[in-house]
C-alpha cells in the first residue's frame, strides 16, 4: 500500500431493499455496526433515492442524473443500460488519480466490465459472507487514494427463515401494513437478512480500523430504495423512496451529527467531486452536501423529485416532495396497482387475498406528510386542497419540462431485447415478454 493521500479514500457501501429499517433510524432492528457508523459520522434522517427500483436508484446515484436522463428507466438484468457509461462517477475519480474497485453487487449493467472500474472482483455470490472478505483483500492491496464500491445482496428477497423466536413473535411491521402473525414472521425474516448485512458492514469497518485507513476514508452507507414489501419498493411513497444514508470520514462527516433536512442520493456525486478536488460535470442534477455538513445553509432543497417507469412491468409515475406535501402522477391509465411490481411474499398474498389488488388508485395523488405520514389519505380530489394541488402539479410539470422527460409525450417503449412482465400479471416470476431486438 502506498503512502496516504491528502485526498480521502472513498468506500461506497450499499445494500438491496433496506429502506431506513436499521437501528440508527430508531427501528427495533439491531444493526450495531451501522449504529457505530452513525455514532461516529453523520446520519441523514430524510434522504431519498431518485427511483424506487434497484437499477434506477443506483444509476441515478452513480451518474448524478435522473433515470429518464441517464437511460436506466428499467432493470439492467432485464435489458436496460446507461446512455453513457462514461458519465459514471468512477471516470472523474480515475482522472483525479483514484484507483477504482468494484466488489459485489452493482446492478447497472449485465457486464460490469463496461462500467470503467480499474478492478472488478467477480464472486460466486454477492452475499455478505463472500463480499466482505473480498473487499478486505482488495483494500489491503489498494493504492491510495481509492474508490471502492462494496455491494451486498442483502436485504433482497428471498429471505432466509427467521433465526430468532423473539423476532417472529414481536417484530413490528411497517405502519402502513397490518400487524399479525403473517407480517411479523415476514418482518422477522427481513431482520435475519439485516443481521447478515450488518455483519458484512462490520467486517469492512473493522478492516478499515485495523489497517489504519479509517481516519482518511469517507464511508458512505446507503441502500437502493425501500423494503421489498407492499406499499414500499417500486412505489413513490416515502416507504419506497426513503433510504438510509450514513456518511463518516474527514471534511466534517463526523461527530454523530443528524441532518433532518431533505437530501437526495443525486447529491452524492457532486459531494464526492468536491471532496476529491474534481470539477463537477455539467450534467449533474444534485447539489453538494458540504454546505449542509458545514452548517453553511439552512436547506439544500425546497423539493425533491422521484420517478419510476419500468420495474418488472410498465407503471410510469412521477412525484415531487416538499417538506409537507407529496404529489404523485400516474401516466399509464390504470386505476389499480400493478401487482407484478410487488415482490412476492406472504405479506403480499395476505393483502391480495383481502382485495388490495382491486383497490382504486388515482391518476393524481396528494398527501399531507405532516398529518398523514403513512400516505393513506389521498387529498387530490378534495376541493379544500385545490391550491396545494395546483402548486404541486406545477412544480412537477416544470421539472419534467426542465429535464426533458419523455413521458410528457406518451408511453416510453422498452429497449429492444429487454424482458418485461405484463402489467396485468400478479407476480414478477410469471412468464416474461421479450421485446424484439
PDB file of N, CA, C and O in Angstrom, residues 199-265:
ATOM      1  N   UNK A 199     -23.323  -7.559   9.646  1.00  0.00           N
ATOM      2  CA  UNK A 199     -22.057  -8.256   9.880  1.00  0.00           C
ATOM      3  C   UNK A 199     -21.066  -7.967   8.760  1.00  0.00           C
ATOM      4  O   UNK A 199     -19.865  -7.803   9.003  1.00  0.00           O
ATOM      5  N   UNK A 200     -21.568  -7.900   7.519  1.00  0.00           N
ATOM      6  CA  UNK A 200     -20.692  -7.549   6.405  1.00  0.00           C
ATOM      7  C   UNK A 200     -20.153  -6.133   6.541  1.00  0.00           C
ATOM      8  O   UNK A 200     -18.963  -5.877   6.316  1.00  0.00           O
ATOM      9  N   UNK A 201     -21.032  -5.199   6.903  1.00  0.00           N
ATOM     10  CA  UNK A 201     -20.592  -3.817   7.120  1.00  0.00           C
ATOM     11  C   UNK A 201     -19.560  -3.773   8.236  1.00  0.00           C
ATOM     12  O   UNK A 201     -18.529  -3.093   8.136  1.00  0.00           O
ATOM     13  N   UNK A 202     -19.813  -4.515   9.319  1.00  0.00           N
ATOM     14  CA  UNK A 202     -18.887  -4.519  10.438  1.00  0.00           C
ATOM     15  C   UNK A 202     -17.516  -5.063  10.068  1.00  0.00           C
ATOM     16  O   UNK A 202     -16.489  -4.540  10.524  1.00  0.00           O
ATOM     17  N   UNK A 203     -17.497  -6.101   9.236  1.00  0.00           N
ATOM     18  CA  UNK A 203     -16.213  -6.655   8.805  1.00  0.00           C
ATOM     19  C   UNK A 203     -15.408  -5.623   8.025  1.00  0.00           C
ATOM     20  O   UNK A 203     -14.184  -5.484   8.213  1.00  0.00           O
ATOM     21  N   UNK A 204     -16.084  -4.870   7.163  1.00  0.00           N
ATOM     22  CA  UNK A 204     -15.400  -3.831   6.377  1.00  0.00           C
ATOM     23  C   UNK A 204     -14.900  -2.720   7.284  1.00  0.00           C
ATOM     24  O   UNK A 204     -13.750  -2.267   7.174  1.00  0.00           O
ATOM     25  N   UNK A 205     -15.730  -2.271   8.217  1.00  0.00           N
ATOM     26  CA  UNK A 205     -15.311  -1.198   9.130  1.00  0.00           C
ATOM     27  C   UNK A 205     -14.152  -1.648  10.010  1.00  0.00           C
ATOM     28  O   UNK A 205     -13.223  -0.867  10.280  1.00  0.00           O
ATOM     29  N   UNK A 206     -14.213  -2.883  10.454  1.00  0.00           N
ATOM     30  CA  UNK A 206     -13.114  -3.386  11.271  1.00  0.00           C
ATOM     31  C   UNK A 206     -11.819  -3.458  10.462  1.00  0.00           C
ATOM     32  O   UNK A 206     -10.737  -3.135  10.966  1.00  0.00           O
ATOM     33  N   UNK A 207     -11.934  -3.860   9.198  1.00  0.00           N
ATOM     34  CA  UNK A 207     -10.754  -3.889   8.335  1.00  0.00           C
ATOM     35  C   UNK A 207     -10.152  -2.509   8.144  1.00  0.00           C
ATOM     36  O   UNK A 207      -8.922  -2.353   8.158  1.00  0.00           O
ATOM     37  N   UNK A 208     -11.000  -1.507   7.995  1.00  0.00           N
ATOM     38  CA  UNK A 208     -10.514  -0.130   7.901  1.00  0.00           C
ATOM     39  C   UNK A 208      -9.754   0.261   9.161  1.00  0.00           C
ATOM     40  O   UNK A 208      -8.675   0.857   9.106  1.00  0.00           O
ATOM     41  N   UNK A 209     -10.344  -0.065  10.303  1.00  0.00           N
ATOM     42  CA  UNK A 209      -9.730   0.296  11.587  1.00  0.00           C
ATOM     43  C   UNK A 209      -8.381  -0.395  11.771  1.00  0.00           C
ATOM     44  O   UNK A 209      -7.384   0.247  12.133  1.00  0.00           O
ATOM     45  N   UNK A 210      -8.348  -1.696  11.506  1.00  0.00           N
ATOM     46  CA  UNK A 210      -7.127  -2.465  11.744  1.00  0.00           C
ATOM     47  C   UNK A 210      -6.006  -2.072  10.779  1.00  0.00           C
ATOM     48  O   UNK A 210      -4.828  -2.195  11.108  1.00  0.00           O
ATOM     49  N   UNK A 211      -6.367  -1.602   9.600  1.00  0.00           N
ATOM     50  CA  UNK A 211      -5.354  -1.238   8.609  1.00  0.00           C
ATOM     51  C   UNK A 211      -4.867   0.199   8.756  1.00  0.00           C
ATOM     52  O   UNK A 211      -3.973   0.634   8.027  1.00  0.00           O
ATOM     53  N   UNK A 212      -5.487   0.959   9.669  1.00  0.00           N
ATOM     54  CA  UNK A 212      -5.091   2.346   9.862  1.00  0.00           C
ATOM     55  C   UNK A 212      -5.639   3.297   8.827  1.00  0.00           C
ATOM     56  O   UNK A 212      -5.195   4.446   8.724  1.00  0.00           O
ATOM     57  N   UNK A 213      -6.653   2.840   8.056  1.00  0.00           N
ATOM     58  CA  UNK A 213      -7.201   3.667   6.977  1.00  0.00           C
ATOM     59  C   UNK A 213      -8.428   4.476   7.393  1.00  0.00           C
ATOM     60  O   UNK A 213      -8.896   5.325   6.639  1.00  0.00           O
ATOM     61  N   UNK A 214      -8.959   4.206   8.570  1.00  0.00           N
ATOM     62  CA  UNK A 214     -10.256   4.775   8.934  1.00  0.00           C
ATOM     63  C   UNK A 214     -10.259   6.300   8.926  1.00  0.00           C
ATOM     64  O   UNK A 214     -11.218   6.928   8.466  1.00  0.00           O
ATOM     65  N   UNK A 215      -9.198   6.915   9.430  1.00  0.00           N
ATOM     66  CA  UNK A 215      -9.192   8.370   9.553  1.00  0.00           C
ATOM     67  C   UNK A 215      -9.148   9.077   8.196  1.00  0.00           C
ATOM     68  O   UNK A 215      -9.541  10.243   8.098  1.00  0.00           O
ATOM     69  N   UNK A 216      -8.645   8.384   7.177  1.00  0.00           N
ATOM     70  CA  UNK A 216      -8.531   9.014   5.857  1.00  0.00           C
ATOM     71  C   UNK A 216      -9.457   8.353   4.842  1.00  0.00           C
ATOM     72  O   UNK A 216      -9.165   8.314   3.657  1.00  0.00           O
ATOM     73  N   UNK A 217     -10.590   7.852   5.314  1.00  0.00           N
ATOM     74  CA  UNK A 217     -11.549   7.205   4.417  1.00  0.00           C
ATOM     75  C   UNK A 217     -12.951   7.736   4.678  1.00  0.00           C
ATOM     76  O   UNK A 217     -13.415   7.745   5.826  1.00  0.00           O
ATOM     77  N   UNK A 218     -13.597   8.191   3.632  1.00  0.00           N
ATOM     78  CA  UNK A 218     -15.002   8.571   3.708  1.00  0.00           C
ATOM     79  C   UNK A 218     -15.843   7.340   3.419  1.00  0.00           C
ATOM     80  O   UNK A 218     -15.731   6.743   2.344  1.00  0.00           O
ATOM     81  N   UNK A 219     -16.665   6.947   4.382  1.00  0.00           N
ATOM     82  CA  UNK A 219     -17.552   5.790   4.233  1.00  0.00           C
ATOM     83  C   UNK A 219     -18.956   6.296   3.965  1.00  0.00           C
ATOM     84  O   UNK A 219     -19.475   7.140   4.703  1.00  0.00           O
ATOM     85  N   UNK A 220     -19.566   5.787   2.904  1.00  0.00           N
ATOM     86  CA  UNK A 220     -20.961   6.092   2.572  1.00  0.00           C
ATOM     87  C   UNK A 220     -21.730   4.789   2.686  1.00  0.00           C
ATOM     88  O   UNK A 220     -21.445   3.825   1.973  1.00  0.00           O
ATOM     89  N   UNK A 221     -22.688   4.731   3.575  1.00  0.00           N
ATOM     90  CA  UNK A 221     -23.513   3.526   3.751  1.00  0.00           C
ATOM     91  C   UNK A 221     -24.948   3.882   3.399  1.00  0.00           C
ATOM     92  O   UNK A 221     -25.571   4.715   4.059  1.00  0.00           O
ATOM     93  N   UNK A 222     -25.462   3.247   2.365  1.00  0.00           N
ATOM     94  CA  UNK A 222     -26.813   3.565   1.906  1.00  0.00           C
ATOM     95  C   UNK A 222     -27.447   2.315   1.315  1.00  0.00           C
ATOM     96  O   UNK A 222     -26.886   1.218   1.376  1.00  0.00           O
ATOM     97  N   UNK A 223     -28.614   2.460   0.759  1.00  0.00           N
ATOM     98  CA  UNK A 223     -29.336   1.367   0.113  1.00  0.00           C
ATOM     99  C   UNK A 223     -29.986   1.908  -1.142  1.00  0.00           C
ATOM    100  O   UNK A 223     -29.983   3.126  -1.386  1.00  0.00           O
ATOM    101  N   UNK A 224     -30.548   1.011  -1.953  1.00  0.00           N
ATOM    102  CA  UNK A 224     -31.115   1.499  -3.205  1.00  0.00           C
ATOM    103  C   UNK A 224     -32.496   2.133  -3.025  1.00  0.00           C
ATOM    104  O   UNK A 224     -32.791   3.152  -3.627  1.00  0.00           O
ATOM    105  N   UNK A 225     -33.329   1.544  -2.168  1.00  0.00           N
ATOM    106  CA  UNK A 225     -34.703   2.053  -2.007  1.00  0.00           C
ATOM    107  C   UNK A 225     -35.353   1.362  -0.830  1.00  0.00           C
ATOM    108  O   UNK A 225     -34.670   0.746  -0.004  1.00  0.00           O
ATOM    109  N   UNK A 226     -36.670   1.410  -0.763  1.00  0.00           N
ATOM    110  CA  UNK A 226     -37.403   0.891   0.382  1.00  0.00           C
ATOM    111  C   UNK A 226     -37.507  -0.617   0.421  1.00  0.00           C
ATOM    112  O   UNK A 226     -37.028  -1.340  -0.461  1.00  0.00           O
ATOM    113  N   UNK A 227     -38.159  -1.097   1.490  1.00  0.00           N
ATOM    114  CA  UNK A 227     -38.290  -2.525   1.736  1.00  0.00           C
ATOM    115  C   UNK A 227     -39.037  -3.240   0.618  1.00  0.00           C
ATOM    116  O   UNK A 227     -39.927  -2.667  -0.028  1.00  0.00           O
ATOM    117  N   UNK A 228     -38.720  -4.525   0.446  1.00  0.00           N
ATOM    118  CA  UNK A 228     -39.419  -5.355  -0.538  1.00  0.00           C
ATOM    119  C   UNK A 228     -40.721  -5.869   0.055  1.00  0.00           C
ATOM    120  O   UNK A 228     -40.960  -7.076   0.186  1.00  0.00           O
ATOM    121  N   UNK A 229     -41.562  -4.932   0.441  1.00  0.00           N
ATOM    122  CA  UNK A 229     -42.885  -5.195   0.989  1.00  0.00           C
ATOM    123  C   UNK A 229     -43.899  -4.376   0.190  1.00  0.00           C
ATOM    124  O   UNK A 229     -43.529  -3.378  -0.448  1.00  0.00           O
ATOM    125  N   UNK A 230     -45.168  -4.749   0.217  1.00  0.00           N
ATOM    126  CA  UNK A 230     -46.181  -3.912  -0.430  1.00  0.00           C
ATOM    127  C   UNK A 230     -46.165  -2.485   0.115  1.00  0.00           C
ATOM    128  O   UNK A 230     -45.840  -2.245   1.284  1.00  0.00           O
ATOM    129  N   UNK A 231     -46.481  -1.534  -0.754  1.00  0.00           N
ATOM    130  CA  UNK A 231     -46.552  -0.115  -0.419  1.00  0.00           C
ATOM    131  C   UNK A 231     -45.180   0.475  -0.092  1.00  0.00           C
ATOM    132  O   UNK A 231     -45.082   1.486   0.593  1.00  0.00           O
ATOM    133  N   UNK A 232     -44.135  -0.145  -0.613  1.00  0.00           N
ATOM    134  CA  UNK A 232     -42.779   0.355  -0.366  1.00  0.00           C
ATOM    135  C   UNK A 232     -41.998   0.296  -1.675  1.00  0.00           C
ATOM    136  O   UNK A 232     -42.214   1.135  -2.553  1.00  0.00           O
ATOM    137  N   UNK A 233     -41.087  -0.646  -1.827  1.00  0.00           N
ATOM    138  CA  UNK A 233     -40.308  -0.798  -3.053  1.00  0.00           C
ATOM    139  C   UNK A 233     -41.196  -0.684  -4.289  1.00  0.00           C
ATOM    140  O   UNK A 233     -42.312  -1.205  -4.322  1.00  0.00           O
ATOM    141  N   UNK A 234     -40.684   0.019  -5.306  1.00  0.00           N
ATOM    142  CA  UNK A 234     -41.389   0.222  -6.577  1.00  0.00           C
ATOM    143  C   UNK A 234     -42.615   1.108  -6.435  1.00  0.00           C
ATOM    144  O   UNK A 234     -43.495   1.101  -7.289  1.00  0.00           O
ATOM    145  N   UNK A 235     -42.675   1.901  -5.357  1.00  0.00           N
ATOM    146  CA  UNK A 235     -43.694   2.944  -5.235  1.00  0.00           C
ATOM    147  C   UNK A 235     -42.998   4.264  -4.956  1.00  0.00           C
ATOM    148  O   UNK A 235     -41.849   4.290  -4.500  1.00  0.00           O
ATOM    149  N   UNK A 236     -43.709   5.358  -5.190  1.00  0.00           N
ATOM    150  CA  UNK A 236     -43.171   6.688  -4.913  1.00  0.00           C
ATOM    151  C   UNK A 236     -43.623   7.221  -3.563  1.00  0.00           C
ATOM    152  O   UNK A 236     -43.413   8.388  -3.249  1.00  0.00           O
ATOM    153  N   UNK A 237     -44.215   6.360  -2.747  1.00  0.00           N
ATOM    154  CA  UNK A 237     -44.475   6.696  -1.358  1.00  0.00           C
ATOM    155  C   UNK A 237     -43.143   6.787  -0.619  1.00  0.00           C
ATOM    156  O   UNK A 237     -42.123   6.266  -1.077  1.00  0.00           O
ATOM    157  N   UNK A 238     -43.142   7.442   0.539  1.00  0.00           N
ATOM    158  CA  UNK A 238     -41.889   7.550   1.292  1.00  0.00           C
ATOM    159  C   UNK A 238     -41.339   6.182   1.665  1.00  0.00           C
ATOM    160  O   UNK A 238     -40.126   6.014   1.813  1.00  0.00           O
ATOM    161  N   UNK A 239     -42.220   5.193   1.825  1.00  0.00           N
ATOM    162  CA  UNK A 239     -41.753   3.843   2.091  1.00  0.00           C
ATOM    163  C   UNK A 239     -40.962   3.255   0.946  1.00  0.00           C
ATOM    164  O   UNK A 239     -40.193   2.304   1.137  1.00  0.00           O
ATOM    165  N   UNK A 240     -41.111   3.810  -0.249  1.00  0.00           N
ATOM    166  CA  UNK A 240     -40.366   3.339  -1.405  1.00  0.00           C
ATOM    167  C   UNK A 240     -39.114   4.145  -1.686  1.00  0.00           C
ATOM    168  O   UNK A 240     -38.091   3.604  -2.086  1.00  0.00           O
ATOM    169  N   UNK A 241     -39.182   5.470  -1.483  1.00  0.00           N
ATOM    170  CA  UNK A 241     -38.039   6.322  -1.850  1.00  0.00           C
ATOM    171  C   UNK A 241     -37.196   6.746  -0.649  1.00  0.00           C
ATOM    172  O   UNK A 241     -36.097   7.262  -0.823  1.00  0.00           O
ATOM    173  N   UNK A 242     -37.670   6.514   0.562  1.00  0.00           N
ATOM    174  CA  UNK A 242     -36.876   6.857   1.736  1.00  0.00           C
ATOM    175  C   UNK A 242     -35.761   5.854   1.950  1.00  0.00           C
ATOM    176  O   UNK A 242     -35.996   4.642   1.947  1.00  0.00           O
ATOM    177  N   UNK A 243     -34.538   6.338   2.124  1.00  0.00           N
ATOM    178  CA  UNK A 243     -33.377   5.449   2.257  1.00  0.00           C
ATOM    179  C   UNK A 243     -32.514   5.855   3.441  1.00  0.00           C
ATOM    180  O   UNK A 243     -32.490   7.012   3.847  1.00  0.00           O
ATOM    181  N   UNK A 244     -31.815   4.863   3.987  1.00  0.00           N
ATOM    182  CA  UNK A 244     -30.779   5.184   4.958  1.00  0.00           C
ATOM    183  C   UNK A 244     -29.605   5.825   4.214  1.00  0.00           C
ATOM    184  O   UNK A 244     -29.307   5.474   3.073  1.00  0.00           O
ATOM    185  N   UNK A 245     -28.965   6.747   4.846  1.00  0.00           N
ATOM    186  CA  UNK A 245     -27.752   7.337   4.292  1.00  0.00           C
ATOM    187  C   UNK A 245     -26.906   7.849   5.449  1.00  0.00           C
ATOM    188  O   UNK A 245     -27.274   8.804   6.134  1.00  0.00           O
ATOM    189  N   UNK A 246     -25.797   7.159   5.669  1.00  0.00           N
ATOM    190  CA  UNK A 246     -24.883   7.477   6.758  1.00  0.00           C
ATOM    191  C   UNK A 246     -23.504   7.680   6.144  1.00  0.00           C
ATOM    192  O   UNK A 246     -23.056   6.866   5.333  1.00  0.00           O
ATOM    193  N   UNK A 247     -22.845   8.757   6.513  1.00  0.00           N
ATOM    194  CA  UNK A 247     -21.513   9.044   5.994  1.00  0.00           C
ATOM    195  C   UNK A 247     -20.581   9.348   7.159  1.00  0.00           C
ATOM    196  O   UNK A 247     -20.953  10.076   8.097  1.00  0.00           O
ATOM    197  N   UNK A 248     -19.383   8.768   7.104  1.00  0.00           N
ATOM    198  CA  UNK A 248     -18.389   9.004   8.149  1.00  0.00           C
ATOM    199  C   UNK A 248     -17.024   9.222   7.520  1.00  0.00           C
ATOM    200  O   UNK A 248     -16.631   8.483   6.611  1.00  0.00           O
ATOM    201  N   UNK A 249     -16.322  10.233   8.008  1.00  0.00           N
ATOM    202  CA  UNK A 249     -14.985  10.468   7.484  1.00  0.00           C
ATOM    203  C   UNK A 249     -14.540  11.897   7.694  1.00  0.00           C
ATOM    204  O   UNK A 249     -15.159  12.671   8.437  1.00  0.00           O
ATOM    205  N   UNK A 250     -13.470  12.287   7.021  1.00  0.00           N
ATOM    206  CA  UNK A 250     -12.961  13.656   7.139  1.00  0.00           C
ATOM    207  C   UNK A 250     -13.887  14.666   6.471  1.00  0.00           C
ATOM    208  O   UNK A 250     -14.936  14.309   5.942  1.00  0.00           O
ATOM    209  N   UNK A 251     -13.518  15.922   6.506  1.00  0.00           N
ATOM    210  CA  UNK A 251     -14.277  17.011   5.884  1.00  0.00           C
ATOM    211  C   UNK A 251     -15.621  17.252   6.546  1.00  0.00           C
ATOM    212  O   UNK A 251     -16.572  17.694   5.908  1.00  0.00           O
ATOM    213  N   UNK A 252     -15.737  16.930   7.828  1.00  0.00           N
ATOM    214  CA  UNK A 252     -16.944  17.268   8.575  1.00  0.00           C
ATOM    215  C   UNK A 252     -17.937  16.157   8.749  1.00  0.00           C
ATOM    216  O   UNK A 252     -18.954  16.332   9.438  1.00  0.00           O
ATOM    217  N   UNK A 253     -17.700  14.987   8.166  1.00  0.00           N
ATOM    218  CA  UNK A 253     -18.641  13.871   8.296  1.00  0.00           C
ATOM    219  C   UNK A 253     -18.300  13.064   9.548  1.00  0.00           C
ATOM    220  O   UNK A 253     -17.955  11.876   9.481  1.00  0.00           O
ATOM    221  N   UNK A 254     -18.411  13.702  10.688  1.00  0.00           N
ATOM    222  CA  UNK A 254     -18.051  13.045  11.935  1.00  0.00           C
ATOM    223  C   UNK A 254     -18.839  13.679  13.074  1.00  0.00           C
ATOM    224  O   UNK A 254     -19.609  14.611  12.885  1.00  0.00           O
ATOM    225  N   UNK A 255     -18.674  13.103  14.254  1.00  0.00           N
ATOM    226  CA  UNK A 255     -19.245  13.713  15.448  1.00  0.00           C
ATOM    227  C   UNK A 255     -20.645  13.271  15.803  1.00  0.00           C
ATOM    228  O   UNK A 255     -21.264  13.824  16.712  1.00  0.00           O
ATOM    229  N   UNK A 256     -21.191  12.268  15.115  1.00  0.00           N
ATOM    230  CA  UNK A 256     -22.534  11.807  15.442  1.00  0.00           C
ATOM    231  C   UNK A 256     -23.621  12.813  15.110  1.00  0.00           C
ATOM    232  O   UNK A 256     -24.648  12.890  15.798  1.00  0.00           O
ATOM    233  N   UNK A 257     -23.441  13.565  14.050  1.00  0.00           N
ATOM    234  CA  UNK A 257     -24.438  14.569  13.651  1.00  0.00           C
ATOM    235  C   UNK A 257     -25.659  13.910  13.003  1.00  0.00           C
ATOM    236  O   UNK A 257     -25.550  12.866  12.365  1.00  0.00           O
ATOM    237  N   UNK A 258     -26.797  14.533  13.162  1.00  0.00           N
ATOM    238  CA  UNK A 258     -28.038  14.118  12.495  1.00  0.00           C
ATOM    239  C   UNK A 258     -28.553  15.299  11.691  1.00  0.00           C
ATOM    240  O   UNK A 258     -28.750  16.393  12.231  1.00  0.00           O
ATOM    241  N   UNK A 259     -28.752  15.082  10.393  1.00  0.00           N
ATOM    242  CA  UNK A 259     -29.263  16.111   9.492  1.00  0.00           C
ATOM    243  C   UNK A 259     -30.717  15.800   9.190  1.00  0.00           C
ATOM    244  O   UNK A 259     -31.035  14.735   8.640  1.00  0.00           O
ATOM    245  N   UNK A 260     -31.617  16.718   9.540  1.00  0.00           N
ATOM    246  CA  UNK A 260     -33.051  16.500   9.360  1.00  0.00           C
ATOM    247  C   UNK A 260     -33.589  17.090   8.069  1.00  0.00           C
ATOM    248  O   UNK A 260     -34.788  16.999   7.809  1.00  0.00           O
ATOM    249  N   UNK A 261     -32.754  17.693   7.261  1.00  0.00           N
ATOM    250  CA  UNK A 261     -33.206  18.339   6.037  1.00  0.00           C
ATOM    251  C   UNK A 261     -33.237  17.342   4.882  1.00  0.00           C
ATOM    252  O   UNK A 261     -32.487  16.360   4.863  1.00  0.00           O
ATOM    253  N   UNK A 262     -34.096  17.605   3.898  1.00  0.00           N
ATOM    254  CA  UNK A 262     -34.213  16.713   2.757  1.00  0.00           C
ATOM    255  C   UNK A 262     -32.947  16.725   1.913  1.00  0.00           C
ATOM    256  O   UNK A 262     -32.435  17.786   1.548  1.00  0.00           O
ATOM    257  N   UNK A 263     -32.475  15.528   1.589  1.00  0.00           N
ATOM    258  CA  UNK A 263     -31.378  15.358   0.638  1.00  0.00           C
ATOM    259  C   UNK A 263     -31.746  14.199  -0.273  1.00  0.00           C
ATOM    260  O   UNK A 263     -32.661  13.416   0.007  1.00  0.00           O
ATOM    261  N   UNK A 264     -31.031  14.093  -1.369  1.00  0.00           N
ATOM    262  CA  UNK A 264     -31.281  13.024  -2.320  1.00  0.00           C
ATOM    263  C   UNK A 264     -29.966  12.355  -2.676  1.00  0.00           C
ATOM    264  O   UNK A 264     -28.894  12.970  -2.575  1.00  0.00           O
ATOM    265  N   UNK A 265     -30.033  11.107  -3.100  1.00  0.00           N
ATOM    266  CA  UNK A 265     -28.817  10.412  -3.499  1.00  0.00           C
ATOM    267  C   UNK A 265     -28.140  11.068  -4.703  1.00  0.00           C
ATOM    268  O   UNK A 265     -26.954  10.838  -4.936  1.00  0.00           O
TER     269      UNK A 265
END
